[in-house]
């Protein structure tokens, strides 16, 4: 068991080492990828769509770090290298490339982090390309992540985000509450509570309709 844990820790360190330049380049005041990425990315408020305005210094710093990671991992086939390359593509505003790079290695990765970031890439691709079909792939990927690590904060955050985007509000509400049971204190938790607050009025309205229907179904039946 000790050997297995040591190998797992070594692999996690290698994965983090490959992605660390991207984490260090990530701005603290704004992010452009809505899902939560693994590797220790700091929370930042969600900004506008990349490319909607002239790039600022923070954007150029991220793109520069992404270009360096892509150059460094070019021709490498390890899971760690492919994972880092996919995140670099995603942060550069190319979620389709991220999916293309990460999907083939996910099955052999046995890594909750890889599956969670694949889900994030599908989600970003859905928003970028206005393609709702990618949300189904995102949900399948994040479920695969949580089968490997049921308490992975990034996976739990992304699953709630995907369900909300799909319009499955009761399930999304439960998913946000599940996330907060694992991470209740970080800035990501503050954002999760904002999502949860926005969902509750919808569910309250439905509860009110049910209550009114039980009291007198006639007005609703003939409305």
PDB file of N, CA and C in Angstrom, residues 59-125:
ATOM      1  N   UNK A  59      -3.598  38.651 -20.183  1.00  0.00           N
ATOM      2  CA  UNK A  59      -3.919  37.695 -21.233  1.00  0.00           C
ATOM      3  C   UNK A  59      -2.669  37.278 -21.993  1.00  0.00           C
ATOM      4  N   UNK A  60      -1.826  38.248 -22.297  1.00  0.00           N
ATOM      5  CA  UNK A  60      -0.605  37.936 -23.036  1.00  0.00           C
ATOM      6  C   UNK A  60       0.323  37.052 -22.210  1.00  0.00           C
ATOM      7  N   UNK A  61       0.330  37.263 -20.907  1.00  0.00           N
ATOM      8  CA  UNK A  61       1.166  36.435 -20.025  1.00  0.00           C
ATOM      9  C   UNK A  61       0.702  34.985 -20.056  1.00  0.00           C
ATOM     10  N   UNK A  62      -0.617  34.778 -20.003  1.00  0.00           N
ATOM     11  CA  UNK A  62      -1.164  33.423 -20.045  1.00  0.00           C
ATOM     12  C   UNK A  62      -0.872  32.773 -21.387  1.00  0.00           C
ATOM     13  N   UNK A  63      -1.096  33.511 -22.461  1.00  0.00           N
ATOM     14  CA  UNK A  63      -0.848  32.968 -23.798  1.00  0.00           C
ATOM     15  C   UNK A  63       0.626  32.634 -23.972  1.00  0.00           C
ATOM     16  N   UNK A  64       1.496  33.469 -23.434  1.00  0.00           N
ATOM     17  CA  UNK A  64       2.923  33.200 -23.521  1.00  0.00           C
ATOM     18  C   UNK A  64       3.312  31.944 -22.771  1.00  0.00           C
ATOM     19  N   UNK A  65       2.749  31.766 -21.576  1.00  0.00           N
ATOM     20  CA  UNK A  65       3.026  30.552 -20.795  1.00  0.00           C
ATOM     21  C   UNK A  65       2.475  29.327 -21.506  1.00  0.00           C
ATOM     22  N   UNK A  66       1.286  29.470 -22.095  1.00  0.00           N
ATOM     23  CA  UNK A  66       0.685  28.353 -22.832  1.00  0.00           C
ATOM     24  C   UNK A  66       1.548  27.962 -24.021  1.00  0.00           C
ATOM     25  N   UNK A  67       2.059  28.954 -24.733  1.00  0.00           N
ATOM     26  CA  UNK A  67       2.921  28.672 -25.887  1.00  0.00           C
ATOM     27  C   UNK A  67       4.188  27.942 -25.447  1.00  0.00           C
ATOM     28  N   UNK A  68       4.741  28.348 -24.301  1.00  0.00           N
ATOM     29  CA  UNK A  68       5.950  27.694 -23.797  1.00  0.00           C
ATOM     30  C   UNK A  68       5.676  26.242 -23.423  1.00  0.00           C
ATOM     31  N   UNK A  69       4.522  25.985 -22.793  1.00  0.00           N
ATOM     32  CA  UNK A  69       4.158  24.620 -22.412  1.00  0.00           C
ATOM     33  C   UNK A  69       3.938  23.768 -23.656  1.00  0.00           C
ATOM     34  N   UNK A  70       3.282  24.319 -24.655  1.00  0.00           N
ATOM     35  CA  UNK A  70       3.044  23.570 -25.897  1.00  0.00           C
ATOM     36  C   UNK A  70       4.362  23.228 -26.596  1.00  0.00           C
ATOM     37  N   UNK A  71       5.285  24.152 -26.564  1.00  0.00           N
ATOM     38  CA  UNK A  71       6.598  23.900 -27.167  1.00  0.00           C
ATOM     39  C   UNK A  71       7.358  22.831 -26.376  1.00  0.00           C
ATOM     40  N   UNK A  72       7.269  22.916 -25.051  1.00  0.00           N
ATOM     41  CA  UNK A  72       7.986  21.978 -24.191  1.00  0.00           C
ATOM     42  C   UNK A  72       7.439  20.558 -24.315  1.00  0.00           C
ATOM     43  N   UNK A  73       6.122  20.437 -24.489  1.00  0.00           N
ATOM     44  CA  UNK A  73       5.498  19.113 -24.526  1.00  0.00           C
ATOM     45  C   UNK A  73       5.341  18.577 -25.945  1.00  0.00           C
ATOM     46  N   UNK A  74       5.793  19.327 -26.919  1.00  0.00           N
ATOM     47  CA  UNK A  74       5.663  18.911 -28.318  1.00  0.00           C
ATOM     48  C   UNK A  74       6.361  17.567 -28.548  1.00  0.00           C
ATOM     49  N   UNK A  75       5.636  16.623 -29.099  1.00  0.00           N
ATOM     50  CA  UNK A  75       6.201  15.310 -29.389  1.00  0.00           C
ATOM     51  C   UNK A  75       6.210  14.356 -28.217  1.00  0.00           C
ATOM     52  N   UNK A  76       5.808  14.807 -27.030  1.00  0.00           N
ATOM     53  CA  UNK A  76       5.768  13.933 -25.859  1.00  0.00           C
ATOM     54  C   UNK A  76       4.409  13.238 -25.786  1.00  0.00           C
ATOM     55  N   UNK A  77       4.420  11.964 -25.406  1.00  0.00           N
ATOM     56  CA  UNK A  77       3.183  11.187 -25.397  1.00  0.00           C
ATOM     57  C   UNK A  77       2.711  10.817 -23.997  1.00  0.00           C
ATOM     58  N   UNK A  78       3.439  11.223 -22.977  1.00  0.00           N
ATOM     59  CA  UNK A  78       3.031  10.870 -21.620  1.00  0.00           C
ATOM     60  C   UNK A  78       1.715  11.553 -21.267  1.00  0.00           C
ATOM     61  N   UNK A  79       0.994  10.962 -20.334  1.00  0.00           N
ATOM     62  CA  UNK A  79      -0.279  11.546 -19.890  1.00  0.00           C
ATOM     63  C   UNK A  79      -0.050  12.945 -19.337  1.00  0.00           C
ATOM     64  N   UNK A  80       1.019  13.109 -18.558  1.00  0.00           N
ATOM     65  CA  UNK A  80       1.305  14.403 -17.947  1.00  0.00           C
ATOM     66  C   UNK A  80       1.531  15.481 -19.008  1.00  0.00           C
ATOM     67  N   UNK A  81       2.283  15.134 -20.039  1.00  0.00           N
ATOM     68  CA  UNK A  81       2.567  16.099 -21.104  1.00  0.00           C
ATOM     69  C   UNK A  81       1.315  16.440 -21.892  1.00  0.00           C
ATOM     70  N   UNK A  82       0.513  15.417 -22.226  1.00  0.00           N
ATOM     71  CA  UNK A  82      -0.723  15.653 -22.986  1.00  0.00           C
ATOM     72  C   UNK A  82      -1.716  16.469 -22.160  1.00  0.00           C
ATOM     73  N   UNK A  83      -1.756  16.202 -20.857  1.00  0.00           N
ATOM     74  CA  UNK A  83      -2.653  16.934 -19.965  1.00  0.00           C
ATOM     75  C   UNK A  83      -2.268  18.412 -19.945  1.00  0.00           C
ATOM     76  N   UNK A  84      -0.977  18.681 -19.761  1.00  0.00           N
ATOM     77  CA  UNK A  84      -0.507  20.065 -19.727  1.00  0.00           C
ATOM     78  C   UNK A  84      -0.766  20.765 -21.057  1.00  0.00           C
ATOM     79  N   UNK A  85      -0.543  20.062 -22.160  1.00  0.00           N
ATOM     80  CA  UNK A  85      -0.775  20.655 -23.481  1.00  0.00           C
ATOM     81  C   UNK A  85      -2.254  21.004 -23.668  1.00  0.00           C
ATOM     82  N   UNK A  86      -3.126  20.118 -23.202  1.00  0.00           N
ATOM     83  CA  UNK A  86      -4.565  20.380 -23.334  1.00  0.00           C
ATOM     84  C   UNK A  86      -4.973  21.604 -22.535  1.00  0.00           C
ATOM     85  N   UNK A  87      -4.474  21.730 -21.318  1.00  0.00           N
ATOM     86  CA  UNK A  87      -4.803  22.899 -20.496  1.00  0.00           C
ATOM     87  C   UNK A  87      -4.249  24.165 -21.143  1.00  0.00           C
ATOM     88  N   UNK A  88      -3.070  24.067 -21.751  1.00  0.00           N
ATOM     89  CA  UNK A  88      -2.506  25.222 -22.462  1.00  0.00           C
ATOM     90  C   UNK A  88      -3.411  25.649 -23.612  1.00  0.00           C
ATOM     91  N   UNK A  89      -3.908  24.686 -24.383  1.00  0.00           N
ATOM     92  CA  UNK A  89      -4.847  25.013 -25.460  1.00  0.00           C
ATOM     93  C   UNK A  89      -6.104  25.673 -24.907  1.00  0.00           C
ATOM     94  N   UNK A  90      -6.612  25.124 -23.803  1.00  0.00           N
ATOM     95  CA  UNK A  90      -7.850  25.646 -23.223  1.00  0.00           C
ATOM     96  C   UNK A  90      -7.669  27.091 -22.764  1.00  0.00           C
ATOM     97  N   UNK A  91      -6.553  27.377 -22.094  1.00  0.00           N
ATOM     98  CA  UNK A  91      -6.307  28.726 -21.605  1.00  0.00           C
ATOM     99  C   UNK A  91      -6.011  29.692 -22.740  1.00  0.00           C
ATOM    100  N   UNK A  92      -5.617  29.162 -23.886  1.00  0.00           N
ATOM    101  CA  UNK A  92      -5.355  30.007 -25.058  1.00  0.00           C
ATOM    102  C   UNK A  92      -6.632  30.317 -25.830  1.00  0.00           C
ATOM    103  N   UNK A  93      -7.741  29.746 -25.379  1.00  0.00           N
ATOM    104  CA  UNK A  93      -9.007  29.999 -26.057  1.00  0.00           C
ATOM    105  C   UNK A  93      -9.346  29.019 -27.147  1.00  0.00           C
ATOM    106  N   UNK A  94      -8.758  27.806 -27.080  1.00  0.00           N
ATOM    107  CA  UNK A  94      -9.002  26.786 -28.097  1.00  0.00           C
ATOM    108  C   UNK A  94      -9.474  25.485 -27.442  1.00  0.00           C
ATOM    109  N   UNK A  95     -10.702  25.466 -26.927  1.00  0.00           N
ATOM    110  CA  UNK A  95     -11.192  24.269 -26.233  1.00  0.00           C
ATOM    111  C   UNK A  95     -11.284  23.046 -27.127  1.00  0.00           C
ATOM    112  N   UNK A  96     -11.552  23.239 -28.414  1.00  0.00           N
ATOM    113  CA  UNK A  96     -11.607  22.099 -29.330  1.00  0.00           C
ATOM    114  C   UNK A  96     -10.282  21.374 -29.411  1.00  0.00           C
ATOM    115  N   UNK A  97      -9.189  22.138 -29.459  1.00  0.00           N
ATOM    116  CA  UNK A  97      -7.859  21.528 -29.461  1.00  0.00           C
ATOM    117  C   UNK A  97      -7.588  20.805 -28.147  1.00  0.00           C
ATOM    118  N   UNK A  98      -8.074  21.386 -27.052  1.00  0.00           N
ATOM    119  CA  UNK A  98      -7.889  20.753 -25.746  1.00  0.00           C
ATOM    120  C   UNK A  98      -8.559  19.384 -25.704  1.00  0.00           C
ATOM    121  N   UNK A  99      -9.783  19.308 -26.202  1.00  0.00           N
ATOM    122  CA  UNK A  99     -10.508  18.031 -26.249  1.00  0.00           C
ATOM    123  C   UNK A  99      -9.771  17.043 -27.143  1.00  0.00           C
ATOM    124  N   UNK A 100      -9.320  17.522 -28.285  1.00  0.00           N
ATOM    125  CA  UNK A 100      -8.627  16.657 -29.247  1.00  0.00           C
ATOM    126  C   UNK A 100      -7.363  16.046 -28.642  1.00  0.00           C
ATOM    127  N   UNK A 101      -6.667  16.819 -27.817  1.00  0.00           N
ATOM    128  CA  UNK A 101      -5.434  16.343 -27.202  1.00  0.00           C
ATOM    129  C   UNK A 101      -5.717  15.411 -26.023  1.00  0.00           C
ATOM    130  N   UNK A 102      -6.714  15.771 -25.211  1.00  0.00           N
ATOM    131  CA  UNK A 102      -6.913  15.077 -23.941  1.00  0.00           C
ATOM    132  C   UNK A 102      -7.772  13.817 -24.046  1.00  0.00           C
ATOM    133  N   UNK A 103      -8.771  13.832 -24.933  1.00  0.00           N
ATOM    134  CA  UNK A 103      -9.684  12.691 -25.025  1.00  0.00           C
ATOM    135  C   UNK A 103      -8.974  11.359 -25.282  1.00  0.00           C
ATOM    136  N   UNK A 104      -7.981  11.291 -26.187  1.00  0.00           N
ATOM    137  CA  UNK A 104      -7.354   9.996 -26.465  1.00  0.00           C
ATOM    138  C   UNK A 104      -6.581   9.404 -25.291  1.00  0.00           C
ATOM    139  N   UNK A 105      -6.120  10.266 -24.359  1.00  0.00           N
ATOM    140  CA  UNK A 105      -5.313   9.740 -23.255  1.00  0.00           C
ATOM    141  C   UNK A 105      -6.126   9.522 -21.986  1.00  0.00           C
ATOM    142  N   UNK A 106      -7.377   9.984 -21.974  1.00  0.00           N
ATOM    143  CA  UNK A 106      -8.169   9.907 -20.747  1.00  0.00           C
ATOM    144  C   UNK A 106      -8.374   8.467 -20.290  1.00  0.00           C
ATOM    145  N   UNK A 107      -8.649   7.571 -21.233  1.00  0.00           N
ATOM    146  CA  UNK A 107      -8.929   6.187 -20.866  1.00  0.00           C
ATOM    147  C   UNK A 107      -7.733   5.516 -20.203  1.00  0.00           C
ATOM    148  N   UNK A 108      -6.542   5.831 -20.673  1.00  0.00           N
ATOM    149  CA  UNK A 108      -5.360   5.187 -20.108  1.00  0.00           C
ATOM    150  C   UNK A 108      -4.769   5.975 -18.942  1.00  0.00           C
ATOM    151  N   UNK A 109      -5.352   7.136 -18.641  1.00  0.00           N
ATOM    152  CA  UNK A 109      -4.777   7.992 -17.606  1.00  0.00           C
ATOM    153  C   UNK A 109      -5.079   7.492 -16.198  1.00  0.00           C
ATOM    154  N   UNK A 110      -6.287   6.927 -16.002  1.00  0.00           N
ATOM    155  CA  UNK A 110      -6.729   6.524 -14.665  1.00  0.00           C
ATOM    156  C   UNK A 110      -6.604   7.695 -13.686  1.00  0.00           C
ATOM    157  N   UNK A 111      -6.858   8.883 -14.172  1.00  0.00           N
ATOM    158  CA  UNK A 111      -6.661  10.104 -13.392  1.00  0.00           C
ATOM    159  C   UNK A 111      -7.955  10.902 -13.336  1.00  0.00           C
ATOM    160  N   UNK A 112      -8.417  11.169 -12.123  1.00  0.00           N
ATOM    161  CA  UNK A 112      -9.607  11.996 -11.968  1.00  0.00           C
ATOM    162  C   UNK A 112      -9.363  13.403 -12.498  1.00  0.00           C
ATOM    163  N   UNK A 113      -8.145  13.901 -12.338  1.00  0.00           N
ATOM    164  CA  UNK A 113      -7.822  15.252 -12.800  1.00  0.00           C
ATOM    165  C   UNK A 113      -7.947  15.370 -14.309  1.00  0.00           C
ATOM    166  N   UNK A 114      -7.459  14.360 -15.021  1.00  0.00           N
ATOM    167  CA  UNK A 114      -7.535  14.386 -16.489  1.00  0.00           C
ATOM    168  C   UNK A 114      -8.989  14.393 -16.940  1.00  0.00           C
ATOM    169  N   UNK A 115      -9.801  13.537 -16.349  1.00  0.00           N
ATOM    170  CA  UNK A 115     -11.215  13.472 -16.734  1.00  0.00           C
ATOM    171  C   UNK A 115     -11.946  14.771 -16.401  1.00  0.00           C
ATOM    172  N   UNK A 116     -11.621  15.360 -15.249  1.00  0.00           N
ATOM    173  CA  UNK A 116     -12.274  16.613 -14.869  1.00  0.00           C
ATOM    174  C   UNK A 116     -11.910  17.740 -15.831  1.00  0.00           C
ATOM    175  N   UNK A 117     -10.636  17.806 -16.229  1.00  0.00           N
ATOM    176  CA  UNK A 117     -10.226  18.853 -17.170  1.00  0.00           C
ATOM    177  C   UNK A 117     -10.751  18.584 -18.574  1.00  0.00           C
ATOM    178  N   UNK A 118     -10.960  17.304 -18.897  1.00  0.00           N
ATOM    179  CA  UNK A 118     -11.620  16.991 -20.173  1.00  0.00           C
ATOM    180  C   UNK A 118     -13.058  17.495 -20.140  1.00  0.00           C
ATOM    181  N   UNK A 119     -13.732  17.308 -19.016  1.00  0.00           N
ATOM    182  CA  UNK A 119     -15.093  17.838 -18.864  1.00  0.00           C
ATOM    183  C   UNK A 119     -15.095  19.352 -19.001  1.00  0.00           C
ATOM    184  N   UNK A 120     -14.110  20.013 -18.387  1.00  0.00           N
ATOM    185  CA  UNK A 120     -14.011  21.473 -18.489  1.00  0.00           C
ATOM    186  C   UNK A 120     -13.803  21.903 -19.941  1.00  0.00           C
ATOM    187  N   UNK A 121     -13.017  21.139 -20.679  1.00  0.00           N
ATOM    188  CA  UNK A 121     -12.757  21.466 -22.087  1.00  0.00           C
ATOM    189  C   UNK A 121     -14.024  21.311 -22.928  1.00  0.00           C
ATOM    190  N   UNK A 122     -14.776  20.232 -22.692  1.00  0.00           N
ATOM    191  CA  UNK A 122     -16.047  20.052 -23.404  1.00  0.00           C
ATOM    192  C   UNK A 122     -17.024  21.186 -23.070  1.00  0.00           C
ATOM    193  N   UNK A 123     -17.077  21.558 -21.793  1.00  0.00           N
ATOM    194  CA  UNK A 123     -17.981  22.642 -21.377  1.00  0.00           C
ATOM    195  C   UNK A 123     -17.602  23.941 -22.083  1.00  0.00           C
ATOM    196  N   UNK A 124     -16.302  24.260 -22.046  1.00  0.00           N
ATOM    197  CA  UNK A 124     -15.845  25.492 -22.704  1.00  0.00           C
ATOM    198  C   UNK A 124     -16.104  25.433 -24.205  1.00  0.00           C
ATOM    199  N   UNK A 125     -15.954  24.240 -24.799  1.00  0.00           N
ATOM    200  CA  UNK A 125     -16.246  24.084 -26.218  1.00  0.00           C
ATOM    201  C   UNK A 125     -17.711  24.295 -26.535  1.00  0.00           C
TER     202      UNK A 125
END
